[in-house]
mmCIF file of C-alpha atoms in Angstrom:
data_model
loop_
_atom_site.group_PDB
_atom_site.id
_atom_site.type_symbol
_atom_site.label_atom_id
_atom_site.label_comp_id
_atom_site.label_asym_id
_atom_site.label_seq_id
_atom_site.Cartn_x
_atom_site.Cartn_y
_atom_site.Cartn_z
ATOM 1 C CA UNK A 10 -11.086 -29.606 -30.510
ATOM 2 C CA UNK A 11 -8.527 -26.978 -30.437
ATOM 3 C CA UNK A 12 -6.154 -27.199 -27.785
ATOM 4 C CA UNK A 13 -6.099 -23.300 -27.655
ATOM 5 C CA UNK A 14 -9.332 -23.678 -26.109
ATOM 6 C CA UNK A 15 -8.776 -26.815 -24.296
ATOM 7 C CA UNK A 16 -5.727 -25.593 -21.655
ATOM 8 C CA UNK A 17 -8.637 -25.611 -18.898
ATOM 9 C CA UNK A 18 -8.953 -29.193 -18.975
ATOM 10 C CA UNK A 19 -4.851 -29.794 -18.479
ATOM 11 C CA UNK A 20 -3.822 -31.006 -14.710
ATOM 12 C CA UNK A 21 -3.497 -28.696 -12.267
ATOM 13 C CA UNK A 22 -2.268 -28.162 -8.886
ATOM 14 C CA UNK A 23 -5.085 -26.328 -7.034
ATOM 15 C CA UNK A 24 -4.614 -25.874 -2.981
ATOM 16 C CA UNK A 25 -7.819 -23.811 -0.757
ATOM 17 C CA UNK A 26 -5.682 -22.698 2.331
ATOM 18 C CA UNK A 27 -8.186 -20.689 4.604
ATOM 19 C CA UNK A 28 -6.267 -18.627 7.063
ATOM 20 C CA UNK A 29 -7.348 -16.795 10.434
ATOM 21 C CA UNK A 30 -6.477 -13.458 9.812
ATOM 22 C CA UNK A 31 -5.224 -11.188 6.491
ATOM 23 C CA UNK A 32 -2.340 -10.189 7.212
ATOM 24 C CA UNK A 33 -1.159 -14.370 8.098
ATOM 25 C CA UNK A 34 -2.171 -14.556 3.994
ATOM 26 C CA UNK A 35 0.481 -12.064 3.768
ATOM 27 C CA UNK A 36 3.138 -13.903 5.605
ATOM 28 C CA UNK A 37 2.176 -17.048 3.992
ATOM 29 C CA UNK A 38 3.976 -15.651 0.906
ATOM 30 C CA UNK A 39 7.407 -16.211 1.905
ATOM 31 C CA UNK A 40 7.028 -20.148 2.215
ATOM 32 C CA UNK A 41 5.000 -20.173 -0.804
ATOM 33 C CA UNK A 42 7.822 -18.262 -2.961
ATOM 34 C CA UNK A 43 10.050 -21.303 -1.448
ATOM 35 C CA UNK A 44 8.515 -23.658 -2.671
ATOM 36 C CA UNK A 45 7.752 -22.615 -5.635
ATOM 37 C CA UNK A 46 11.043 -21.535 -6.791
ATOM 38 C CA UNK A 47 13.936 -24.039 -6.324
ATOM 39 C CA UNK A 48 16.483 -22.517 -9.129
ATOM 40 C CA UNK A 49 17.901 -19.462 -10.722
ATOM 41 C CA UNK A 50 16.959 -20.961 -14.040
ATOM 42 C CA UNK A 51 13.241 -20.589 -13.458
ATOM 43 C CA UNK A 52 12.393 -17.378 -14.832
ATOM 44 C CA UNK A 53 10.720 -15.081 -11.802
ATOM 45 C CA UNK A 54 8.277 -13.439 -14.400
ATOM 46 C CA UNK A 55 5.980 -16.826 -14.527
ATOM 47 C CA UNK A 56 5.150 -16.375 -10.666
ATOM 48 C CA UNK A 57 2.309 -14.386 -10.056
ATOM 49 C CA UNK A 58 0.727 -13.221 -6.609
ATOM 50 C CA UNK A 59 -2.254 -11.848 -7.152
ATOM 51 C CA UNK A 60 -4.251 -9.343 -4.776
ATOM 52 C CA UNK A 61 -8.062 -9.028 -4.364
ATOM 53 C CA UNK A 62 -7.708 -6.804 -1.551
ATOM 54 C CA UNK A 63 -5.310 -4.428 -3.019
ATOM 55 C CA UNK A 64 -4.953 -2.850 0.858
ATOM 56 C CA UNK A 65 -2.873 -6.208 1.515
ATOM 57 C CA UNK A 66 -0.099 -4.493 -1.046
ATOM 58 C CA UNK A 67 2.098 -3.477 1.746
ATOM 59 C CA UNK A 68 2.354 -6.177 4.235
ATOM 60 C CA UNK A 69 2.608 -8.467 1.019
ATOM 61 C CA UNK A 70 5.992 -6.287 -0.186
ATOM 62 C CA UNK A 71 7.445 -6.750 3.499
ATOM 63 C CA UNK A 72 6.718 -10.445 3.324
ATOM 64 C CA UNK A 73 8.983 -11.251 0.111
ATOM 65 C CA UNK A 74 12.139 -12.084 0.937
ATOM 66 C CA UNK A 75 15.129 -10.310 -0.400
ATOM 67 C CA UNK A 76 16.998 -13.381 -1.796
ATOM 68 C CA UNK A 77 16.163 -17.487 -1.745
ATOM 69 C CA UNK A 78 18.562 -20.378 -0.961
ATOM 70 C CA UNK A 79 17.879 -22.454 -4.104
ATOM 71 C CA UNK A 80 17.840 -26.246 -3.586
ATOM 72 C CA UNK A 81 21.569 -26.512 -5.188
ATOM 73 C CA UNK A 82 22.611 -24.275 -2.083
ATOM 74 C CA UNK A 83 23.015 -21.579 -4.228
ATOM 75 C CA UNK A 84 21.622 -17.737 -3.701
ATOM 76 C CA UNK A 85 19.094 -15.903 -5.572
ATOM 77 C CA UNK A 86 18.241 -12.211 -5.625
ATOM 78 C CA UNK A 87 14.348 -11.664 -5.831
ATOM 79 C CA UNK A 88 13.173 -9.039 -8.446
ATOM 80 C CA UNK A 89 9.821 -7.555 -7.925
ATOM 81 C CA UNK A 90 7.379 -5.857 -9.911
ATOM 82 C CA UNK A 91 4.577 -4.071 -9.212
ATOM 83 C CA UNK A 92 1.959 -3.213 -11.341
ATOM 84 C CA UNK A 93 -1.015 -1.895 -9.681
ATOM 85 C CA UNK A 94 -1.365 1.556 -8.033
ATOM 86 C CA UNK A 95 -0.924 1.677 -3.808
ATOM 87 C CA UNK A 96 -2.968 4.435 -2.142
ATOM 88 C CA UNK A 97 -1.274 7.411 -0.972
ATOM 89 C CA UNK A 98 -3.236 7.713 2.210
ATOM 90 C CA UNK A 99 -1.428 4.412 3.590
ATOM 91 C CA UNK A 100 2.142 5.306 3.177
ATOM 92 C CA UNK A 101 4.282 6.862 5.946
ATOM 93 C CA UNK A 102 4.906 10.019 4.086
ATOM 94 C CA UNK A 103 1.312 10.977 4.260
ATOM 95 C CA UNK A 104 1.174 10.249 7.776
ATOM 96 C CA UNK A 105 4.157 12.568 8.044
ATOM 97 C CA UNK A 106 2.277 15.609 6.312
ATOM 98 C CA UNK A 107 -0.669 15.019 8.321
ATOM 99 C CA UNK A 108 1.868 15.139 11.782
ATOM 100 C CA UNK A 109 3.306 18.346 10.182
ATOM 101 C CA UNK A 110 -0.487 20.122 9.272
ATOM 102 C CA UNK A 111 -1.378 19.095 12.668
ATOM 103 C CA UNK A 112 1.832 20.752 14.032
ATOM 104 C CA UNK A 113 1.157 23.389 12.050
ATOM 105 C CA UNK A 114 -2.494 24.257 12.666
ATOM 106 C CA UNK A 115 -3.016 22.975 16.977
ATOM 107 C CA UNK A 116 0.899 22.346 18.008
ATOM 108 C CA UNK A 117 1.151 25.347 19.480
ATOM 109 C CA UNK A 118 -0.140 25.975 23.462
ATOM 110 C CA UNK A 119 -2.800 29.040 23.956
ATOM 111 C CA UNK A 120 0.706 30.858 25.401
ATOM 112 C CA UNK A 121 1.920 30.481 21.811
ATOM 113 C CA UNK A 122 5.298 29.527 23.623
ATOM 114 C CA UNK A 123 5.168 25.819 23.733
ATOM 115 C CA UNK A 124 3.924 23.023 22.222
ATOM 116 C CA UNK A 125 1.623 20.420 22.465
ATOM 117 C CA UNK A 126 2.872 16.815 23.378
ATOM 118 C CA UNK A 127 0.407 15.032 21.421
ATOM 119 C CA UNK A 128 1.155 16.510 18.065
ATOM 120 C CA UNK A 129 4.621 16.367 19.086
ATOM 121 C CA UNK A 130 5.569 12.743 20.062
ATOM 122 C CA UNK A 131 4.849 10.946 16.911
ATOM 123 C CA UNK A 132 6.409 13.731 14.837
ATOM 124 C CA UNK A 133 9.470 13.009 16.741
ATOM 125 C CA UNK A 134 9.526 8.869 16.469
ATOM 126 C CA UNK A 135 8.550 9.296 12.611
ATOM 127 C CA UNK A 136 11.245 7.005 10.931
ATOM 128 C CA UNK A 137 11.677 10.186 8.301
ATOM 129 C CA UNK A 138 12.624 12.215 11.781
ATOM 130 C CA UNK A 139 14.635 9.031 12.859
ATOM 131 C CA UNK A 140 16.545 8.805 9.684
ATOM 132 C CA UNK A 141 17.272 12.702 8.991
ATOM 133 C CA UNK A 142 18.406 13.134 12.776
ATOM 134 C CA UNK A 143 20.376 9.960 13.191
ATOM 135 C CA UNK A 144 17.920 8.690 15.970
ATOM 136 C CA UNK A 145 18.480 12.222 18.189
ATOM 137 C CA UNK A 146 14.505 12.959 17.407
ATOM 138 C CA UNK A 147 13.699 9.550 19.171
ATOM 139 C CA UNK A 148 16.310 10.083 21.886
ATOM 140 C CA UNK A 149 14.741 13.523 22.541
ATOM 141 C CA UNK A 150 11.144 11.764 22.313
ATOM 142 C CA UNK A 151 11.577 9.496 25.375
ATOM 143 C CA UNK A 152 13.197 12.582 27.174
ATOM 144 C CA UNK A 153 10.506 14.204 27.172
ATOM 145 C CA UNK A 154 8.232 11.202 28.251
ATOM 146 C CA UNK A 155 11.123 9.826 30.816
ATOM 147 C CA UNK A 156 10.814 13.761 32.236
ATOM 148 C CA UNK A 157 7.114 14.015 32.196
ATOM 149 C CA UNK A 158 7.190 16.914 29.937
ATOM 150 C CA UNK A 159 3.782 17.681 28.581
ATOM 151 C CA UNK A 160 4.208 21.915 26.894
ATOM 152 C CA UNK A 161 8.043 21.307 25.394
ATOM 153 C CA UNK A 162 9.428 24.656 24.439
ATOM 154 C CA UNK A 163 11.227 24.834 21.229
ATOM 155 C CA UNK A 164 14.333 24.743 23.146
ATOM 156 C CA UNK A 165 13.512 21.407 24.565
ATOM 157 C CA UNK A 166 13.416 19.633 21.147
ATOM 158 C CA UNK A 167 16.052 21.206 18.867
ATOM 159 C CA UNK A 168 18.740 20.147 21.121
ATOM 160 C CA UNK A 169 19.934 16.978 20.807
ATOM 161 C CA UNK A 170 21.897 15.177 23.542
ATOM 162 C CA UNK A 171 25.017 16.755 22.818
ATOM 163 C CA UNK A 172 23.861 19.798 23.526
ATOM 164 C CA UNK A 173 23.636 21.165 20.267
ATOM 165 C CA UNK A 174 20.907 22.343 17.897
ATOM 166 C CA UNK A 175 19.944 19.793 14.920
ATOM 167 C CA UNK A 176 19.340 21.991 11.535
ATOM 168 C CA UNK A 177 16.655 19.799 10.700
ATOM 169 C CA UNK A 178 15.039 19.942 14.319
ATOM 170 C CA UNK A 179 15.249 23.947 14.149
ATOM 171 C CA UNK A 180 13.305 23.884 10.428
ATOM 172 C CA UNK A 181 10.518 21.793 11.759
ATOM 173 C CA UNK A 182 9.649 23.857 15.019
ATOM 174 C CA UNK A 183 8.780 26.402 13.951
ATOM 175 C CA UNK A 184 5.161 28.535 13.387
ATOM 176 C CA UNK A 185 3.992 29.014 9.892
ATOM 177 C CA UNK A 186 1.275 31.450 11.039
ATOM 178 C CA UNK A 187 -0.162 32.330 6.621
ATOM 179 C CA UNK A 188 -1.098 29.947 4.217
ATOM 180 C CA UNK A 189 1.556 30.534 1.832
ATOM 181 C CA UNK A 190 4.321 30.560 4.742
ATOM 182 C CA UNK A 191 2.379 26.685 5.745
ATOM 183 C CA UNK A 192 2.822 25.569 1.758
ATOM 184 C CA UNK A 193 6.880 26.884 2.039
ATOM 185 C CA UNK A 194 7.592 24.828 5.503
ATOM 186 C CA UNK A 195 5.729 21.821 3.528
ATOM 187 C CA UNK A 196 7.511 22.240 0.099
ATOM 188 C CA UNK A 197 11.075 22.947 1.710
ATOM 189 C CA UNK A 198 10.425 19.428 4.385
ATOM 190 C CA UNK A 199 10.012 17.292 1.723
ATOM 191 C CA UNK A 200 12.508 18.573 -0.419
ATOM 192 C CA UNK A 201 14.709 17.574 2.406
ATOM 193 C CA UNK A 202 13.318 13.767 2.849
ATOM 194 C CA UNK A 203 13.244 13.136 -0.742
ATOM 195 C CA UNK A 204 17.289 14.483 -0.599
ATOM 196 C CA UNK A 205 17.810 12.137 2.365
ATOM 197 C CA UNK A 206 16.213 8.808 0.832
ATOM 198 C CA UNK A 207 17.869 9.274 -2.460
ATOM 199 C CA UNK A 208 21.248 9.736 -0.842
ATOM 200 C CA UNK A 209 21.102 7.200 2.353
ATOM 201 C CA UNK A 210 19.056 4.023 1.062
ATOM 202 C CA UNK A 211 18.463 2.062 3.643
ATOM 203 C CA UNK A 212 19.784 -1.498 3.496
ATOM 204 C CA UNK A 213 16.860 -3.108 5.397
ATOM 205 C CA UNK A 214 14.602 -1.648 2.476
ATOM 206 C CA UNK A 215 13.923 -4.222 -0.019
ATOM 207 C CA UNK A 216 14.398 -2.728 -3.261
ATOM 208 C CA UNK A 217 10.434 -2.072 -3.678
ATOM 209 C CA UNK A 218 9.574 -0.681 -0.334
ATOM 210 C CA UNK A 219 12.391 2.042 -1.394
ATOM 211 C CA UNK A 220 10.525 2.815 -4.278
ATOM 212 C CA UNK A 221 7.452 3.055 -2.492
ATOM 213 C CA UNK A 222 8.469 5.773 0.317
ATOM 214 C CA UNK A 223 10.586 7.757 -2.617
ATOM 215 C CA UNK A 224 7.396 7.401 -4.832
ATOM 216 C CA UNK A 225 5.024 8.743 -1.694
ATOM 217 C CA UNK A 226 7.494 11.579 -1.440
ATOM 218 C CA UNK A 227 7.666 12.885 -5.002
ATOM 219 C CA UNK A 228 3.839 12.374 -5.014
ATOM 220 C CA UNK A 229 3.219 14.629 -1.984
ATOM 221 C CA UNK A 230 6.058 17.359 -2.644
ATOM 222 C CA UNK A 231 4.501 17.592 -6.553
ATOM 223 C CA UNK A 232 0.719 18.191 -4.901
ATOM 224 C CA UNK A 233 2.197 21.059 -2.136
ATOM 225 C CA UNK A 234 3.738 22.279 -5.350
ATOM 226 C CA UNK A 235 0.627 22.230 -7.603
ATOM 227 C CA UNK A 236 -1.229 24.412 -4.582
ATOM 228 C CA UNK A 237 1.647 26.642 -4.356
ATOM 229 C CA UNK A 238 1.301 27.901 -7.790
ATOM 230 C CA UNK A 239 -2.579 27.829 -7.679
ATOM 231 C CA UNK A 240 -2.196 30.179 -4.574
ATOM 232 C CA UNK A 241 0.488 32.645 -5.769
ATOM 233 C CA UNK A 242 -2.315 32.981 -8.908
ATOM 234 C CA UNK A 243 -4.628 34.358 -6.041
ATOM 235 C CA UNK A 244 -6.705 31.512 -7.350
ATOM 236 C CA UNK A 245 -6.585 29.975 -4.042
ATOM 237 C CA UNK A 246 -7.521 32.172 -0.714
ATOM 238 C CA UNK A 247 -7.824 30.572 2.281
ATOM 239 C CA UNK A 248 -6.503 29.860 5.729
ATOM 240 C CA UNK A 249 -4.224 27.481 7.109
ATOM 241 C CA UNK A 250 -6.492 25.196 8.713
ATOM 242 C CA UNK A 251 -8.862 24.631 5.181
ATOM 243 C CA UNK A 252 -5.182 24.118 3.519
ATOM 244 C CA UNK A 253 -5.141 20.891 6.010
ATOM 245 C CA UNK A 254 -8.598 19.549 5.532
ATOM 246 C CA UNK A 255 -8.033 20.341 1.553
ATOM 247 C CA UNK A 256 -4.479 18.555 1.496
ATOM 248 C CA UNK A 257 -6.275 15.401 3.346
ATOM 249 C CA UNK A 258 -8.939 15.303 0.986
ATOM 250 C CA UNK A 259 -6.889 15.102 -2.039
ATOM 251 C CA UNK A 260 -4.050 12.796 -0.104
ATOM 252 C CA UNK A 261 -6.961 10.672 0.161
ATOM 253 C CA UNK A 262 -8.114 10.443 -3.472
ATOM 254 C CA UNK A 263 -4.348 9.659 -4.956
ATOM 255 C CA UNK A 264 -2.308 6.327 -5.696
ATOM 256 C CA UNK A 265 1.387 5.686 -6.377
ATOM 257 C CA UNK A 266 1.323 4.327 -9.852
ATOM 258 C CA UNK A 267 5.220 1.822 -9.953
ATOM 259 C CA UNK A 268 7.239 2.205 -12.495
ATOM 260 C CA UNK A 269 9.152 -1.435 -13.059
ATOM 261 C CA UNK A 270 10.341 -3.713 -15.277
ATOM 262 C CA UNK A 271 7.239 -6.101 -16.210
ATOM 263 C CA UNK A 272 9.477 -9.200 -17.920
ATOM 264 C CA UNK A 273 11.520 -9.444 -14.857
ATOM 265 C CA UNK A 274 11.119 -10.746 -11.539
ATOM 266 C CA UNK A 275 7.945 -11.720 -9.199
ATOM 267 C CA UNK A 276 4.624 -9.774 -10.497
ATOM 268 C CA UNK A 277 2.392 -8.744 -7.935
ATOM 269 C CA UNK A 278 -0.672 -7.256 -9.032
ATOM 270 C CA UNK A 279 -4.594 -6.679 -9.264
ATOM 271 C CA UNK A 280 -7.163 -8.489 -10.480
ATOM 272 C CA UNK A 281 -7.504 -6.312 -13.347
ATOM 273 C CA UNK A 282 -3.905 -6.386 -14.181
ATOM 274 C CA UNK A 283 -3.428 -10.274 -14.996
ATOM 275 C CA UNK A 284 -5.724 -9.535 -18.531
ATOM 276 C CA UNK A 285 -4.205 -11.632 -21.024
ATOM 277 C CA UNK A 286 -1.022 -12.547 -19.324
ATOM 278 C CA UNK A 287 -0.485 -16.457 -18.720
ATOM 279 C CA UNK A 288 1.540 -17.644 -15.533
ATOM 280 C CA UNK A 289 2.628 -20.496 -14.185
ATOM 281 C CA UNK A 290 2.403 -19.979 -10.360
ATOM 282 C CA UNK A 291 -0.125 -18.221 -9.406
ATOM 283 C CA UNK A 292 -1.113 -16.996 -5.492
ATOM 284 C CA UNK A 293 -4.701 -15.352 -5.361
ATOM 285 C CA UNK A 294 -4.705 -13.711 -1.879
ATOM 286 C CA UNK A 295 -8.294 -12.183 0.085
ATOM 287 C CA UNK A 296 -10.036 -14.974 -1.886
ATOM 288 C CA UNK A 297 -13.570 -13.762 -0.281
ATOM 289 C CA UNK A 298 -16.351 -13.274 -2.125
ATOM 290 C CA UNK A 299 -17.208 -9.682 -0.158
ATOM 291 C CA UNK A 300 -13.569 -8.898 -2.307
ATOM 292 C CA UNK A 301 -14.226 -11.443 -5.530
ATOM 293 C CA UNK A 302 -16.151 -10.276 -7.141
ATOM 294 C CA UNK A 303 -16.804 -8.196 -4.389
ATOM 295 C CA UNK A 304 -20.379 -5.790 -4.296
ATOM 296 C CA UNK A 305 -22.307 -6.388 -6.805
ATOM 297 C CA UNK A 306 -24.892 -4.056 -6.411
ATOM 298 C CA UNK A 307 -23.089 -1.251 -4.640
ATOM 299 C CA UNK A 308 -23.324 0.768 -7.653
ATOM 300 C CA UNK A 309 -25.023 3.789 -7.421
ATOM 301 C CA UNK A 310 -27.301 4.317 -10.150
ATOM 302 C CA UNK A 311 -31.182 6.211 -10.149
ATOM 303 C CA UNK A 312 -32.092 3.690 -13.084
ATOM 304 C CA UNK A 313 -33.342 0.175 -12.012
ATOM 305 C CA UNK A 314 -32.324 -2.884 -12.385
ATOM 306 C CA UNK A 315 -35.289 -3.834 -14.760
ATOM 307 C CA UNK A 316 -34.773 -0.954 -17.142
ATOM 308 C CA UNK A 317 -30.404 -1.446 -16.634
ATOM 309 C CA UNK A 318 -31.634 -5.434 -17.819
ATOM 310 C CA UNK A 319 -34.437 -4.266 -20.685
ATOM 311 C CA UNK A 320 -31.749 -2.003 -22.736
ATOM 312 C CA UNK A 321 -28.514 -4.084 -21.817
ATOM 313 C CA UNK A 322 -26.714 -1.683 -18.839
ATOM 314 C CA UNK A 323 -24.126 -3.249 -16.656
ATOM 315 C CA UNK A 324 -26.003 -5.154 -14.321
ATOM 316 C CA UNK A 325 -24.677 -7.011 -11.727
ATOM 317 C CA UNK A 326 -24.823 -10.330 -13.573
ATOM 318 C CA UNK A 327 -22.408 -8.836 -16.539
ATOM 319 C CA UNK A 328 -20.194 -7.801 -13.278
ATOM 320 C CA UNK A 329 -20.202 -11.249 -11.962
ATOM 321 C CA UNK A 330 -19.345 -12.699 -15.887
ATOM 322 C CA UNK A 331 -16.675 -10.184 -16.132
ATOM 323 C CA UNK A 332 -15.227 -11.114 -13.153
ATOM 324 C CA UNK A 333 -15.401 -14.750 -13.954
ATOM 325 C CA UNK A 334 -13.392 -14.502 -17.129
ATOM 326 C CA UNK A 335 -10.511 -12.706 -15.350
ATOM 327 C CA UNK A 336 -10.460 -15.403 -13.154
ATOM 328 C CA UNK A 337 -10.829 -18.351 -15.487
ATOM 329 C CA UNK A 338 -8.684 -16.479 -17.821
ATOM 330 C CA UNK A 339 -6.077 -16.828 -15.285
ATOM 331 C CA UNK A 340 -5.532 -20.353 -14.334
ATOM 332 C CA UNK A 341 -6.127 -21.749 -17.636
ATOM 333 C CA UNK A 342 -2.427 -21.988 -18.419
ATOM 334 C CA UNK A 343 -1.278 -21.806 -14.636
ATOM 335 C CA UNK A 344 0.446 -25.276 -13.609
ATOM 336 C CA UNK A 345 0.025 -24.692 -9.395
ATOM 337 C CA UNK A 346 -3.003 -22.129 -8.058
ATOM 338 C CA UNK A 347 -2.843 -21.123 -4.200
ATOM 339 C CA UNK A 348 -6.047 -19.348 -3.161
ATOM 340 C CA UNK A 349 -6.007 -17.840 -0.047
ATOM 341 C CA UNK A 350 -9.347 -16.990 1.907
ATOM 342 C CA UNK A 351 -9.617 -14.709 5.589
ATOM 343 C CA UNK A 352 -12.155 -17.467 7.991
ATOM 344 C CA UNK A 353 -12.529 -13.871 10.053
ATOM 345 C CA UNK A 354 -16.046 -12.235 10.400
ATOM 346 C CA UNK A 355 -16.834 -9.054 11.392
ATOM 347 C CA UNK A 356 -18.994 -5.971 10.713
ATOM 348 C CA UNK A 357 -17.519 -5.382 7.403
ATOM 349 C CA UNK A 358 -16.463 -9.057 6.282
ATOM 350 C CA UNK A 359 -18.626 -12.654 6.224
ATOM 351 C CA UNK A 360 -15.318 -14.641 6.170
ATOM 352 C CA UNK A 361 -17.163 -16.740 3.110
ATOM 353 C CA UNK A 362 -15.061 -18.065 0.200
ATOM 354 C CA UNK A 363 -15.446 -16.816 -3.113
ATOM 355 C CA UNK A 364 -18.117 -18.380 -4.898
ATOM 356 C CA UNK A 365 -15.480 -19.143 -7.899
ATOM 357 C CA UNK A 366 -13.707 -21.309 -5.123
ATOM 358 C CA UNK A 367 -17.049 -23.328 -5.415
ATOM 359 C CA UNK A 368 -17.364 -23.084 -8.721
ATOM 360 C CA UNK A 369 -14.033 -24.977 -8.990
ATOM 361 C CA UNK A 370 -14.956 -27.762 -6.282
ATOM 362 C CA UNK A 371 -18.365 -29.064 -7.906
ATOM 363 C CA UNK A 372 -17.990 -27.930 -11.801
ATOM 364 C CA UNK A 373 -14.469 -28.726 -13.025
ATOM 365 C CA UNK A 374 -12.268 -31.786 -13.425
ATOM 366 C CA UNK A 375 -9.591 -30.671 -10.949
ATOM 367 C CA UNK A 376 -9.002 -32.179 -7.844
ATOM 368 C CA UNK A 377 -8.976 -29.729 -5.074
ATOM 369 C CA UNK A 378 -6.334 -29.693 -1.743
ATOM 370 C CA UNK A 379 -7.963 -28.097 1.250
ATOM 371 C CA UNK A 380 -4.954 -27.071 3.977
#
């Protein structure tokens, strides 16, 4: 009879809203943070959008507007906070070292005099390139296609339409030919992009998104530095092209852990994060079940599922539970739930709801909005 336990049974605004693709969930968020935030004197921190597909992190950041017209006309400045990890792999500045290994280890022609278009072309249209060049890397870019130029010379892309040689051009051209010369050219580029963020912010850059790319480039300049050392200990002997393949592989296993402010402005998080936290708004996004709760017997494990039952191991049914407490946990307090679900299926996805969604329509007291 306590009404500590009782705050599932209070009314509730719960809306289904399937969409056609993920990244429309995505753009959905801008319209939802509308109308779900109408003054300055609602605090930000009891709006929650919440990601079971944590890939969705980006095009969910780029969605959020920077400010909202409030319904007394008047302006306010969105806060965000982030507090789940984004992989490495899917930022531009890991694109940009794996443009620069490329250039590094099959740029150059078999003359050894000019270089290869296809590792040079997106190196040049990089926004990094873009920004440290003031757009003479793109200019030089569509020269080169506009001229049919398929071996550029070095000459051909350090000057820039003036007819003079770009400092930053010059650095990047040019052959590391040892491993420990390759580390130096990687070390001594990103030295110069973090410089280059931290002193031109962009003003199209939400305040997050800023983070992110400074965040990337800390991340990736701190690894080339870790391999530095662990080479100039003699440690680490090898060539050039298993540097590139060994950078990848650990590029791959890394996330950008944000550093915010969590009692201030729009939280946008895991699953896993929203553990004892109450919201008011919430926005579940990727509300499938192939992403909630997701595999539940993907585990791999050489003890079965009888034995894992017998002596009480994880099994997939104390996944499932887990996973339905989060979730439960969640809403229990929340005033207005939005769960989004992708209708797409492919070779990876079924496009089925989550089986919580169900759970909701045929075992509790709420009345559920399908849009």
């Amino acid at each position: 009879d306590s009404p500590i336990y009782s705050a599932l049974h209070a009314p509730k605004s719960i809306n289904i809203i399937s969409t056609s693709t993920e990244n429309a969930q995505a753009r959905y968020t801008s319209s939802w943070l509308r109308e779900n935030i109408r003054s300055k004197e609602e605090p930000l921190n009891k709006t929650a959008i919440v990601l079971c597909n944590e890939s969705l992190l980006q095009p969910v950041v780029h969605s959020i507007p920077s400010s909202l017209t409030c319904e007394n006309g008047e302006e306010l400045h969105m806060r965000t906070n982030v507090t789940m990890g984004h992989p490495l792999n899917q930022t531009p500045a890991a694109y940009y070292l794996d443009l620069l290994v490329d250039l590094q280890t099959k740029g150059l022609n078999n003359n050894a005099k000019s270089w290869r278009h296809e590792t040079i072309i997106p190196l040049l249209r990089h926004p990094f390139s873009v920004r440290i060049t003031e757009g003479e890397s793109a200019k030089i870019a569509n020269k080169l296609q506009k001229e049919s130029i398929i071996y550029p010379t070095t000459e051909d892309l350090i000057y820039t339409t003036n007819s003079c040689v770009d400092p930053y051009l010059e650095h990047l051209f040019q052959l590391k030919r040892s491993t420990g010369e390759t580390l130096g050219y990687l070390s001594q580029t990103f030295s110069i992009i973090g410089k280059s963020l931290n002193t031109s912010a962009d003003s199209q850059d939400s305040d997050i998104l800023a983070q992110l790319h400074t965040e990337s480039v800390f991340q990736i300049y701190t690894l080339i530095s870790r391999l530095t050392t662990i080479f100039e200990s003699g440690l680490l002997i090898i060539t050039p092209q298993t540097l590139g393949r060994l950078i990848r592989q650990i590029v791959n296993g890394k996330s950008i852990p944000f550093h915010g402010d969590p009692a201030s402005g729009i939280q946008v998080m895991g699953m896993l994060e929203t553990r004892n936290l109450d919201f008011d708004n919430v926005l579940l996004l990727s509300m499938n079940d192939d992403n909630f709760p997701g595999n539940l017997t993907g585990a791999s494990s050489f003890i079965p599922y009888n034995l894992r039952a017998a002596y009480g191991m994880p099994t997939p049914e104390h996944h499932e539970g887990v996973y339905a407490y989060y979730f439960y946990r969640l809403i229990q307090r929340a005033e207005r739930v939005d769960m989004l679900y992708c209708l797409q299926a492919d070779d990876k996805t079924t496009g089925e709801q989550s089986r919580y969604i169900y759970q909701l329509e045929y075992e509790s007291p709420y009345t559920i909005n399908r849009k």
